[in-house]
Amino acid sequence: AQSVTQLGSHVSVSEGALVLLRCNYSSSVPPYLFWYVQYPNQGLQLLLKYTTGATLVKGINGFEAEFKKSETSFHLTKPSAHMSDAAEYFCAVSDRGTGGFKTIFGAGTRLFVKA
Amino acid sequence: EADIYQTPRYLVIGTGKKITLECSQTMGHDKMYWYQQDPGMELHLIHYSYGVNSTEKGDLSSESTVSRIRTEHFPLTLESARPSHTSQYLCASLRDGPYEQYFGPGTRLTVT
């Protein structure tokens, strides 16, 4: 069975500082990995995804993540935090299970950005 | 920009009422999903559909039901609302190939 663990339900950084949100997954087959962002009172929006190929993937708003199979990790980073990055971030994993395609989400990490 | 819509955005209703949460998408996606999300918690899949006349229950037991008569429409119904149904409900559709889900803005339901 697949699962996702996000380390830290809350992360606080200063504006301009490095953002690092941690995600570890378990999957019996090669996974598809995603990061989604959720702003208050909105649905989730895809930040970036890994399906195949290059293990370092770049997404919107300057975020990137690296798939490390040996560590079963897919951590999200951004070199310099901006106030507008304050939101909830969800890591997710999915594969082509029997009969369809379902996604398992982590519990989320709320990012706070201090001025 | 995702073309997936949910109505109403907010709903406060009394116990025992029947409610239907609407979800529509204009992208022609076959796969659609309903998630339940409580504050600070992960999304829990409650229903999904792989196409017209196809519906399945998700990983989280739910007293709600869904239908899929048209590709673009995937409504969720609660026959008798209870306070335990208070939550946010998110609808999503899946774009095959890129495997990414597009989410609606959600319906925040409060049952008093």
JSON list of C-alpha atoms in Angstrom, two decimals:
[
{"chain": "A", "resi": 1, "resn": "ALA", "atom": "CA", "xyz": [0.00, 0.00, 0.00]},
{"chain": "A", "resi": 2, "resn": "GLN", "atom": "CA", "xyz": [1.13, 3.51, -0.70]},
{"chain": "A", "resi": 3, "resn": "SER", "atom": "CA", "xyz": [1.60, 6.17, 1.95]},
{"chain": "A", "resi": 4, "resn": "VAL", "atom": "CA", "xyz": [2.97, 9.67, 2.29]},
{"chain": "A", "resi": 5, "resn": "THR", "atom": "CA", "xyz": [4.61, 11.26, 5.32]},
{"chain": "A", "resi": 6, "resn": "GLN", "atom": "CA", "xyz": [5.20, 14.96, 5.54]},
{"chain": "A", "resi": 7, "resn": "LEU", "atom": "CA", "xyz": [7.63, 15.88, 8.29]},
{"chain": "A", "resi": 8, "resn": "GLY", "atom": "CA", "xyz": [6.40, 18.90, 10.21]},
{"chain": "A", "resi": 9, "resn": "SER", "atom": "CA", "xyz": [2.83, 20.10, 10.18]},
{"chain": "A", "resi": 10, "resn": "HIS", "atom": "CA", "xyz": [4.07, 23.69, 10.44]},
{"chain": "A", "resi": 11, "resn": "VAL", "atom": "CA", "xyz": [7.21, 25.33, 9.03]},
{"chain": "A", "resi": 12, "resn": "SER", "atom": "CA", "xyz": [8.12, 28.96, 9.63]},
{"chain": "A", "resi": 13, "resn": "VAL", "atom": "CA", "xyz": [10.77, 30.85, 7.64]},
{"chain": "A", "resi": 14, "resn": "SER", "atom": "CA", "xyz": [11.78, 34.46, 7.24]},
{"chain": "A", "resi": 15, "resn": "GLU", "atom": "CA", "xyz": [11.18, 36.23, 3.96]},
{"chain": "A", "resi": 16, "resn": "GLY", "atom": "CA", "xyz": [14.17, 35.61, 1.71]},
{"chain": "A", "resi": 17, "resn": "ALA", "atom": "CA", "xyz": [15.21, 32.43, 3.50]},
{"chain": "A", "resi": 18, "resn": "LEU", "atom": "CA", "xyz": [15.36, 28.92, 2.07]},
{"chain": "A", "resi": 19, "resn": "VAL", "atom": "CA", "xyz": [12.13, 26.93, 2.10]},
{"chain": "A", "resi": 20, "resn": "LEU", "atom": "CA", "xyz": [12.44, 23.17, 2.69]},
{"chain": "A", "resi": 21, "resn": "LEU", "atom": "CA", "xyz": [9.35, 21.02, 3.05]},
{"chain": "A", "resi": 22, "resn": "ARG", "atom": "CA", "xyz": [10.01, 17.33, 3.60]},
{"chain": "A", "resi": 23, "resn": "CYS", "atom": "CA", "xyz": [8.12, 14.42, 2.09]},
{"chain": "A", "resi": 24, "resn": "ASN", "atom": "CA", "xyz": [8.78, 10.70, 2.27]},
{"chain": "A", "resi": 25, "resn": "TYR", "atom": "CA", "xyz": [6.71, 8.09, 0.53]},
{"chain": "A", "resi": 26, "resn": "SER", "atom": "CA", "xyz": [6.27, 4.36, 0.35]},
{"chain": "A", "resi": 27, "resn": "SER", "atom": "CA", "xyz": [5.23, 2.59, -2.81]},
{"chain": "A", "resi": 28, "resn": "SER", "atom": "CA", "xyz": [5.63, -0.95, -4.09]},
{"chain": "A", "resi": 29, "resn": "VAL", "atom": "CA", "xyz": [5.86, 0.25, -7.68]},
{"chain": "A", "resi": 30, "resn": "PRO", "atom": "CA", "xyz": [7.57, 3.25, -9.29]},
{"chain": "A", "resi": 31, "resn": "PRO", "atom": "CA", "xyz": [5.55, 6.19, -8.05]},
{"chain": "A", "resi": 32, "resn": "TYR", "atom": "CA", "xyz": [4.24, 9.33, -9.56]},
{"chain": "A", "resi": 33, "resn": "LEU", "atom": "CA", "xyz": [4.91, 12.16, -7.10]},
{"chain": "A", "resi": 34, "resn": "PHE", "atom": "CA", "xyz": [3.28, 15.53, -6.74]},
{"chain": "A", "resi": 35, "resn": "TRP", "atom": "CA", "xyz": [3.32, 18.69, -4.69]},
{"chain": "A", "resi": 36, "resn": "TYR", "atom": "CA", "xyz": [0.13, 20.71, -4.45]},
{"chain": "A", "resi": 37, "resn": "VAL", "atom": "CA", "xyz": [-0.44, 24.08, -2.79]},
{"chain": "A", "resi": 38, "resn": "GLN", "atom": "CA", "xyz": [-3.66, 25.25, -1.14]},
{"chain": "A", "resi": 39, "resn": "TYR", "atom": "CA", "xyz": [-4.38, 28.87, -0.34]},
{"chain": "A", "resi": 40, "resn": "PRO", "atom": "CA", "xyz": [-7.11, 29.75, 2.18]},
{"chain": "A", "resi": 41, "resn": "ASN", "atom": "CA", "xyz": [-10.63, 28.97, 1.01]},
{"chain": "A", "resi": 42, "resn": "GLN", "atom": "CA", "xyz": [-9.41, 27.51, -2.26]},
{"chain": "A", "resi": 43, "resn": "GLY", "atom": "CA", "xyz": [-8.90, 24.10, -3.79]},
{"chain": "A", "resi": 44, "resn": "LEU", "atom": "CA", "xyz": [-5.50, 22.54, -4.42]},
{"chain": "A", "resi": 45, "resn": "GLN", "atom": "CA", "xyz": [-3.26, 23.68, -7.25]},
{"chain": "A", "resi": 46, "resn": "LEU", "atom": "CA", "xyz": [-0.46, 21.60, -8.76]},
{"chain": "A", "resi": 47, "resn": "LEU", "atom": "CA", "xyz": [3.01, 22.99, -8.03]},
{"chain": "A", "resi": 48, "resn": "LEU", "atom": "CA", "xyz": [5.07, 20.29, -9.72]},
{"chain": "A", "resi": 49, "resn": "LYS", "atom": "CA", "xyz": [5.17, 16.60, -10.50]},
{"chain": "A", "resi": 50, "resn": "TYR", "atom": "CA", "xyz": [7.58, 13.75, -11.12]},
{"chain": "A", "resi": 51, "resn": "THR", "atom": "CA", "xyz": [6.52, 10.95, -13.47]},
{"chain": "A", "resi": 52, "resn": "THR", "atom": "CA", "xyz": [9.64, 9.78, -15.30]},
{"chain": "A", "resi": 53, "resn": "GLY", "atom": "CA", "xyz": [12.95, 11.16, -16.49]},
{"chain": "A", "resi": 54, "resn": "ALA", "atom": "CA", "xyz": [14.91, 13.89, -14.74]},
{"chain": "A", "resi": 55, "resn": "THR", "atom": "CA", "xyz": [14.75, 13.52, -10.98]},
{"chain": "A", "resi": 56, "resn": "LEU", "atom": "CA", "xyz": [14.99, 17.25, -10.32]},
{"chain": "A", "resi": 57, "resn": "VAL", "atom": "CA", "xyz": [11.73, 18.85, -11.33]},
{"chain": "A", "resi": 58, "resn": "LYS", "atom": "CA", "xyz": [10.90, 22.52, -11.44]},
{"chain": "A", "resi": 59, "resn": "GLY", "atom": "CA", "xyz": [7.49, 23.93, -10.81]},
{"chain": "A", "resi": 60, "resn": "ILE", "atom": "CA", "xyz": [5.64, 27.17, -10.62]},
{"chain": "A", "resi": 61, "resn": "ASN", "atom": "CA", "xyz": [6.57, 30.11, -8.38]},
{"chain": "A", "resi": 62, "resn": "GLY", "atom": "CA", "xyz": [10.25, 29.10, -8.19]},
{"chain": "A", "resi": 63, "resn": "PHE", "atom": "CA", "xyz": [9.70, 25.79, -6.39]},
{"chain": "A", "resi": 64, "resn": "GLU", "atom": "CA", "xyz": [11.54, 22.62, -7.23]},
{"chain": "A", "resi": 65, "resn": "ALA", "atom": "CA", "xyz": [11.73, 19.08, -5.86]},
{"chain": "A", "resi": 66, "resn": "GLU", "atom": "CA", "xyz": [14.10, 16.17, -6.24]},
{"chain": "A", "resi": 67, "resn": "PHE", "atom": "CA", "xyz": [13.05, 12.53, -6.44]},
{"chain": "A", "resi": 68, "resn": "LYS", "atom": "CA", "xyz": [15.51, 10.38, -4.49]},
{"chain": "A", "resi": 69, "resn": "LYS", "atom": "CA", "xyz": [14.60, 6.75, -4.89]},
{"chain": "A", "resi": 70, "resn": "SER", "atom": "CA", "xyz": [17.22, 5.49, -2.44]},
{"chain": "A", "resi": 71, "resn": "GLU", "atom": "CA", "xyz": [15.81, 7.76, 0.27]},
{"chain": "A", "resi": 72, "resn": "THR", "atom": "CA", "xyz": [12.17, 7.43, -0.85]},
{"chain": "A", "resi": 73, "resn": "SER", "atom": "CA", "xyz": [11.97, 11.20, -0.61]},
{"chain": "A", "resi": 74, "resn": "PHE", "atom": "CA", "xyz": [10.56, 14.06, -2.64]},
{"chain": "A", "resi": 75, "resn": "HIS", "atom": "CA", "xyz": [11.42, 17.20, -0.70]},
{"chain": "A", "resi": 76, "resn": "LEU", "atom": "CA", "xyz": [10.20, 20.60, -1.90]},
{"chain": "A", "resi": 77, "resn": "THR", "atom": "CA", "xyz": [12.53, 23.59, -1.91]},
{"chain": "A", "resi": 78, "resn": "LYS", "atom": "CA", "xyz": [12.60, 27.24, -2.85]},
{"chain": "A", "resi": 79, "resn": "PRO", "atom": "CA", "xyz": [15.78, 29.32, -2.52]},
{"chain": "A", "resi": 80, "resn": "SER", "atom": "CA", "xyz": [14.11, 32.49, -1.29]},
{"chain": "A", "resi": 81, "resn": "ALA", "atom": "CA", "xyz": [10.74, 32.63, 0.44]},
{"chain": "A", "resi": 82, "resn": "HIS", "atom": "CA", "xyz": [8.21, 35.31, -0.41]},
{"chain": "A", "resi": 83, "resn": "MET", "atom": "CA", "xyz": [5.27, 36.41, 1.69]},
{"chain": "A", "resi": 84, "resn": "SER", "atom": "CA", "xyz": [2.93, 35.11, -0.99]},
{"chain": "A", "resi": 85, "resn": "ASP", "atom": "CA", "xyz": [4.27, 31.58, -0.43]},
{"chain": "A", "resi": 86, "resn": "ALA", "atom": "CA", "xyz": [2.40, 31.31, 2.86]},
{"chain": "A", "resi": 87, "resn": "ALA", "atom": "CA", "xyz": [-0.05, 28.44, 2.30]},
{"chain": "A", "resi": 88, "resn": "GLU", "atom": "CA", "xyz": [-0.66, 24.74, 2.94]},
{"chain": "A", "resi": 89, "resn": "TYR", "atom": "CA", "xyz": [1.46, 22.33, 0.92]},
{"chain": "A", "resi": 90, "resn": "PHE", "atom": "CA", "xyz": [0.52, 18.73, 0.21]},
{"chain": "A", "resi": 91, "resn": "CYS", "atom": "CA", "xyz": [2.78, 15.98, -1.03]},
{"chain": "A", "resi": 92, "resn": "ALA", "atom": "CA", "xyz": [1.03, 13.17, -2.92]},
{"chain": "A", "resi": 93, "resn": "VAL", "atom": "CA", "xyz": [1.83, 9.81, -4.50]},
{"chain": "A", "resi": 94, "resn": "SER", "atom": "CA", "xyz": [-0.07, 7.72, -7.02]},
{"chain": "A", "resi": 95, "resn": "ASP", "atom": "CA", "xyz": [0.30, 4.80, -9.39]},
{"chain": "A", "resi": 96, "resn": "ARG", "atom": "CA", "xyz": [-1.81, 2.93, -11.85]},
{"chain": "A", "resi": 97, "resn": "GLY", "atom": "CA", "xyz": [-3.64, 0.66, -9.47]},
{"chain": "A", "resi": 98, "resn": "THR", "atom": "CA", "xyz": [-6.03, -1.94, -10.66]},
{"chain": "A", "resi": 99, "resn": "GLY", "atom": "CA", "xyz": [-8.94, -0.35, -12.47]},
{"chain": "A", "resi": 100, "resn": "GLY", "atom": "CA", "xyz": [-7.81, 3.22, -12.25]},
{"chain": "A", "resi": 101, "resn": "PHE", "atom": "CA", "xyz": [-5.68, 5.94, -10.87]},
{"chain": "A", "resi": 102, "resn": "LYS", "atom": "CA", "xyz": [-5.90, 7.13, -7.28]},
{"chain": "A", "resi": 103, "resn": "THR", "atom": "CA", "xyz": [-3.78, 9.61, -5.35]},
{"chain": "A", "resi": 104, "resn": "ILE", "atom": "CA", "xyz": [-2.74, 9.42, -1.70]},
{"chain": "A", "resi": 105, "resn": "PHE", "atom": "CA", "xyz": [-2.13, 12.77, -0.01]},
{"chain": "A", "resi": 106, "resn": "GLY", "atom": "CA", "xyz": [0.03, 13.61, 2.98]},
{"chain": "A", "resi": 107, "resn": "ALA", "atom": "CA", "xyz": [-1.36, 15.48, 5.95]},
{"chain": "A", "resi": 108, "resn": "GLY", "atom": "CA", "xyz": [0.00, 18.77, 4.68]},
{"chain": "A", "resi": 109, "resn": "THR", "atom": "CA", "xyz": [2.56, 21.30, 5.90]},
{"chain": "A", "resi": 110, "resn": "ARG", "atom": "CA", "xyz": [1.52, 24.84, 6.64]},
{"chain": "A", "resi": 111, "resn": "LEU", "atom": "CA", "xyz": [4.20, 27.32, 5.63]},
{"chain": "A", "resi": 112, "resn": "PHE", "atom": "CA", "xyz": [4.44, 30.60, 7.51]},
{"chain": "A", "resi": 113, "resn": "VAL", "atom": "CA", "xyz": [6.62, 33.40, 6.11]},
{"chain": "A", "resi": 114, "resn": "LYS", "atom": "CA", "xyz": [7.77, 36.12, 8.50]},
{"chain": "A", "resi": 115, "resn": "ALA", "atom": "CA", "xyz": [8.57, 39.62, 7.32]},
{"chain": "B", "resi": 1, "resn": "GLU", "atom": "CA", "xyz": [-6.50, 27.68, -15.28]},
{"chain": "B", "resi": 2, "resn": "ALA", "atom": "CA", "xyz": [-8.63, 24.75, -14.18]},
{"chain": "B", "resi": 3, "resn": "ASP", "atom": "CA", "xyz": [-12.24, 24.72, -15.35]},
{"chain": "B", "resi": 4, "resn": "ILE", "atom": "CA", "xyz": [-13.84, 22.88, -12.48]},
{"chain": "B", "resi": 5, "resn": "TYR", "atom": "CA", "xyz": [-16.63, 24.40, -10.47]},
{"chain": "B", "resi": 6, "resn": "GLN", "atom": "CA", "xyz": [-18.30, 23.64, -7.18]},
{"chain": "B", "resi": 7, "resn": "THR", "atom": "CA", "xyz": [-21.51, 25.05, -5.75]},
{"chain": "B", "resi": 8, "resn": "PRO", "atom": "CA", "xyz": [-22.35, 26.16, -3.21]},
{"chain": "B", "resi": 9, "resn": "ARG", "atom": "CA", "xyz": [-19.06, 27.44, -1.78]},
{"chain": "B", "resi": 10, "resn": "TYR", "atom": "CA", "xyz": [-20.46, 27.62, 1.73]},
{"chain": "B", "resi": 11, "resn": "LEU", "atom": "CA", "xyz": [-23.52, 25.89, 3.18]},
{"chain": "B", "resi": 12, "resn": "VAL", "atom": "CA", "xyz": [-25.00, 25.91, 6.66]},
{"chain": "B", "resi": 13, "resn": "ILE", "atom": "CA", "xyz": [-27.84, 23.47, 7.09]},
{"chain": "B", "resi": 14, "resn": "GLY", "atom": "CA", "xyz": [-29.82, 21.81, 9.85]},
{"chain": "B", "resi": 15, "resn": "THR", "atom": "CA", "xyz": [-29.63, 18.19, 10.88]},
{"chain": "B", "resi": 16, "resn": "GLY", "atom": "CA", "xyz": [-31.76, 15.82, 8.83]},
{"chain": "B", "resi": 17, "resn": "LYS", "atom": "CA", "xyz": [-31.84, 17.90, 5.65]},
{"chain": "B", "resi": 18, "resn": "LYS", "atom": "CA", "xyz": [-31.04, 16.44, 2.26]},
{"chain": "B", "resi": 19, "resn": "ILE", "atom": "CA", "xyz": [-28.29, 18.26, 0.38]},
{"chain": "B", "resi": 20, "resn": "THR", "atom": "CA", "xyz": [-26.55, 17.96, -2.97]},
{"chain": "B", "resi": 21, "resn": "LEU", "atom": "CA", "xyz": [-23.11, 19.40, -3.59]},
{"chain": "B", "resi": 22, "resn": "GLU", "atom": "CA", "xyz": [-22.55, 20.20, -7.23]},
{"chain": "B", "resi": 23, "resn": "CYS", "atom": "CA", "xyz": [-19.35, 19.66, -9.20]},
{"chain": "B", "resi": 24, "resn": "SER", "atom": "CA", "xyz": [-18.86, 20.32, -12.89]},
{"chain": "B", "resi": 25, "resn": "GLN", "atom": "CA", "xyz": [-15.85, 20.36, -15.19]},
{"chain": "B", "resi": 26, "resn": "THR", "atom": "CA", "xyz": [-15.53, 21.51, -18.77]},
{"chain": "B", "resi": 27, "resn": "MET", "atom": "CA", "xyz": [-12.28, 19.71, -19.61]},
{"chain": "B", "resi": 28, "resn": "GLY", "atom": "CA", "xyz": [-13.82, 16.45, -20.75]},
{"chain": "B", "resi": 29, "resn": "HIS", "atom": "CA", "xyz": [-11.95, 14.42, -18.12]},
{"chain": "B", "resi": 30, "resn": "ASP", "atom": "CA", "xyz": [-13.23, 10.89, -17.53]},
{"chain": "B", "resi": 31, "resn": "LYS", "atom": "CA", "xyz": [-11.89, 10.47, -14.00]},
{"chain": "B", "resi": 32, "resn": "MET", "atom": "CA", "xyz": [-13.42, 12.52, -11.19]},
{"chain": "B", "resi": 33, "resn": "TYR", "atom": "CA", "xyz": [-13.05, 12.42, -7.43]},
{"chain": "B", "resi": 34, "resn": "TRP", "atom": "CA", "xyz": [-14.61, 13.67, -4.20]},
{"chain": "B", "resi": 35, "resn": "TYR", "atom": "CA", "xyz": [-12.39, 14.30, -1.18]},
{"chain": "B", "resi": 36, "resn": "GLN", "atom": "CA", "xyz": [-13.24, 15.24, 2.39]},
{"chain": "B", "resi": 37, "resn": "GLN", "atom": "CA", "xyz": [-10.81, 17.57, 4.13]},
{"chain": "B", "resi": 38, "resn": "ASP", "atom": "CA", "xyz": [-10.83, 18.52, 7.80]},
{"chain": "B", "resi": 39, "resn": "PRO", "atom": "CA", "xyz": [-8.61, 21.37, 9.09]},
{"chain": "B", "resi": 40, "resn": "GLY", "atom": "CA", "xyz": [-4.97, 20.34, 9.38]},
{"chain": "B", "resi": 41, "resn": "MET", "atom": "CA", "xyz": [-5.68, 16.91, 7.97]},
{"chain": "B", "resi": 42, "resn": "GLU", "atom": "CA", "xyz": [-4.94, 15.10, 4.75]},
{"chain": "B", "resi": 43, "resn": "LEU", "atom": "CA", "xyz": [-7.48, 14.72, 2.01]},
{"chain": "B", "resi": 44, "resn": "HIS", "atom": "CA", "xyz": [-9.54, 11.56, 2.25]},
{"chain": "B", "resi": 45, "resn": "LEU", "atom": "CA", "xyz": [-11.00, 10.05, -0.89]},
{"chain": "B", "resi": 46, "resn": "ILE", "atom": "CA", "xyz": [-14.71, 9.33, -0.42]},
{"chain": "B", "resi": 47, "resn": "HIS", "atom": "CA", "xyz": [-15.91, 8.67, -3.98]},
{"chain": "B", "resi": 48, "resn": "TYR", "atom": "CA", "xyz": [-14.51, 8.39, -7.47]},
{"chain": "B", "resi": 49, "resn": "SER", "atom": "CA", "xyz": [-15.67, 7.78, -11.01]},
{"chain": "B", "resi": 50, "resn": "TYR", "atom": "CA", "xyz": [-13.80, 6.59, -14.09]},
{"chain": "B", "resi": 51, "resn": "GLY", "atom": "CA", "xyz": [-16.51, 7.63, -16.50]},
{"chain": "B", "resi": 52, "resn": "VAL", "atom": "CA", "xyz": [-20.22, 7.84, -17.15]},
{"chain": "B", "resi": 53, "resn": "ASN", "atom": "CA", "xyz": [-22.24, 5.35, -15.09]},
{"chain": "B", "resi": 54, "resn": "SER", "atom": "CA", "xyz": [-19.11, 4.39, -13.13]},
{"chain": "B", "resi": 55, "resn": "THR", "atom": "CA", "xyz": [-18.91, 5.23, -9.40]},
{"chain": "B", "resi": 56, "resn": "GLU", "atom": "CA", "xyz": [-16.92, 3.67, -6.58]},
{"chain": "B", "resi": 57, "resn": "LYS", "atom": "CA", "xyz": [-16.53, 4.29, -2.87]},
{"chain": "B", "resi": 58, "resn": "GLY", "atom": "CA", "xyz": [-13.20, 5.62, -1.73]},
{"chain": "B", "resi": 59, "resn": "ASP", "atom": "CA", "xyz": [-10.95, 4.79, 1.17]},
{"chain": "B", "resi": 60, "resn": "LEU", "atom": "CA", "xyz": [-12.91, 6.78, 3.75]},
{"chain": "B", "resi": 61, "resn": "SER", "atom": "CA", "xyz": [-16.35, 5.48, 4.57]},
{"chain": "B", "resi": 62, "resn": "SER", "atom": "CA", "xyz": [-18.99, 8.05, 3.81]},
{"chain": "B", "resi": 63, "resn": "GLU", "atom": "CA", "xyz": [-22.76, 8.15, 4.09]},
{"chain": "B", "resi": 64, "resn": "SER", "atom": "CA", "xyz": [-22.94, 10.22, 0.94]},
{"chain": "B", "resi": 65, "resn": "THR", "atom": "CA", "xyz": [-23.75, 8.97, -2.55]},
{"chain": "B", "resi": 66, "resn": "VAL", "atom": "CA", "xyz": [-22.69, 10.14, -6.00]},
{"chain": "B", "resi": 67, "resn": "SER", "atom": "CA", "xyz": [-23.88, 9.81, -9.58]},
{"chain": "B", "resi": 68, "resn": "ARG", "atom": "CA", "xyz": [-22.23, 10.24, -12.95]},
{"chain": "B", "resi": 69, "resn": "ILE", "atom": "CA", "xyz": [-24.83, 10.55, -15.67]},
{"chain": "B", "resi": 70, "resn": "ARG", "atom": "CA", "xyz": [-22.83, 13.02, -17.73]},
{"chain": "B", "resi": 71, "resn": "THR", "atom": "CA", "xyz": [-19.06, 13.29, -18.15]},
{"chain": "B", "resi": 72, "resn": "GLU", "atom": "CA", "xyz": [-18.97, 16.87, -16.92]},
{"chain": "B", "resi": 73, "resn": "HIS", "atom": "CA", "xyz": [-21.18, 16.48, -13.85]},
{"chain": "B", "resi": 74, "resn": "PHE", "atom": "CA", "xyz": [-20.42, 14.59, -10.61]},
{"chain": "B", "resi": 75, "resn": "PRO", "atom": "CA", "xyz": [-22.81, 15.59, -7.80]},
{"chain": "B", "resi": 76, "resn": "LEU", "atom": "CA", "xyz": [-22.56, 14.35, -4.21]},
{"chain": "B", "resi": 77, "resn": "THR", "atom": "CA", "xyz": [-25.70, 13.85, -2.13]},
{"chain": "B", "resi": 78, "resn": "LEU", "atom": "CA", "xyz": [-26.27, 13.49, 1.60]},
{"chain": "B", "resi": 79, "resn": "GLU", "atom": "CA", "xyz": [-29.77, 12.12, 2.25]},
{"chain": "B", "resi": 80, "resn": "SER", "atom": "CA", "xyz": [-29.84, 13.21, 5.89]},
{"chain": "B", "resi": 81, "resn": "ALA", "atom": "CA", "xyz": [-27.16, 15.62, 7.06]},
{"chain": "B", "resi": 82, "resn": "ARG", "atom": "CA", "xyz": [-25.63, 15.23, 10.52]},
{"chain": "B", "resi": 83, "resn": "PRO", "atom": "CA", "xyz": [-23.15, 17.38, 12.48]},
{"chain": "B", "resi": 84, "resn": "SER", "atom": "CA", "xyz": [-20.48, 14.73, 11.83]},
{"chain": "B", "resi": 85, "resn": "HIS", "atom": "CA", "xyz": [-20.73, 15.65, 8.13]},
{"chain": "B", "resi": 86, "resn": "THR", "atom": "CA", "xyz": [-19.37, 19.12, 8.86]},
{"chain": "B", "resi": 87, "resn": "SER", "atom": "CA", "xyz": [-16.23, 19.40, 6.72]},
{"chain": "B", "resi": 88, "resn": "GLN", "atom": "CA", "xyz": [-14.82, 20.76, 3.50]},
{"chain": "B", "resi": 89, "resn": "TYR", "atom": "CA", "xyz": [-15.60, 18.77, 0.36]},
{"chain": "B", "resi": 90, "resn": "LEU", "atom": "CA", "xyz": [-13.28, 19.03, -2.62]},
{"chain": "B", "resi": 91, "resn": "CYS", "atom": "CA", "xyz": [-14.06, 17.82, -6.11]},
{"chain": "B", "resi": 92, "resn": "ALA", "atom": "CA", "xyz": [-11.30, 17.04, -8.61]},
{"chain": "B", "resi": 93, "resn": "SER", "atom": "CA", "xyz": [-10.84, 15.67, -12.10]},
{"chain": "B", "resi": 94, "resn": "LEU", "atom": "CA", "xyz": [-7.83, 13.91, -13.55]},
{"chain": "B", "resi": 95, "resn": "ARG", "atom": "CA", "xyz": [-6.02, 14.77, -16.74]},
{"chain": "B", "resi": 96, "resn": "ASP", "atom": "CA", "xyz": [-4.65, 11.51, -18.13]},
{"chain": "B", "resi": 97, "resn": "GLY", "atom": "CA", "xyz": [-1.07, 11.40, -19.35]},
{"chain": "B", "resi": 98, "resn": "PRO", "atom": "CA", "xyz": [0.27, 14.18, -17.13]},
{"chain": "B", "resi": 99, "resn": "TYR", "atom": "CA", "xyz": [-1.65, 12.44, -14.28]},
{"chain": "B", "resi": 100, "resn": "GLU", "atom": "CA", "xyz": [-2.42, 15.69, -12.54]},
{"chain": "B", "resi": 101, "resn": "GLN", "atom": "CA", "xyz": [-5.60, 16.46, -10.69]},
{"chain": "B", "resi": 102, "resn": "TYR", "atom": "CA", "xyz": [-7.50, 19.69, -11.09]},
{"chain": "B", "resi": 103, "resn": "PHE", "atom": "CA", "xyz": [-9.42, 20.80, -8.03]},
{"chain": "B", "resi": 104, "resn": "GLY", "atom": "CA", "xyz": [-12.51, 22.87, -7.57]},
{"chain": "B", "resi": 105, "resn": "PRO", "atom": "CA", "xyz": [-12.58, 25.59, -4.89]},
{"chain": "B", "resi": 106, "resn": "GLY", "atom": "CA", "xyz": [-14.40, 23.36, -2.42]},
{"chain": "B", "resi": 107, "resn": "THR", "atom": "CA", "xyz": [-17.67, 23.45, -0.51]},
{"chain": "B", "resi": 108, "resn": "ARG", "atom": "CA", "xyz": [-17.46, 24.18, 3.19]},
{"chain": "B", "resi": 109, "resn": "LEU", "atom": "CA", "xyz": [-20.41, 22.41, 4.82]},
{"chain": "B", "resi": 110, "resn": "THR", "atom": "CA", "xyz": [-21.61, 23.09, 8.35]},
{"chain": "B", "resi": 111, "resn": "VAL", "atom": "CA", "xyz": [-24.43, 20.99, 9.78]},
{"chain": "B", "resi": 112, "resn": "THR", "atom": "CA", "xyz": [-26.04, 22.41, 12.91]}
]
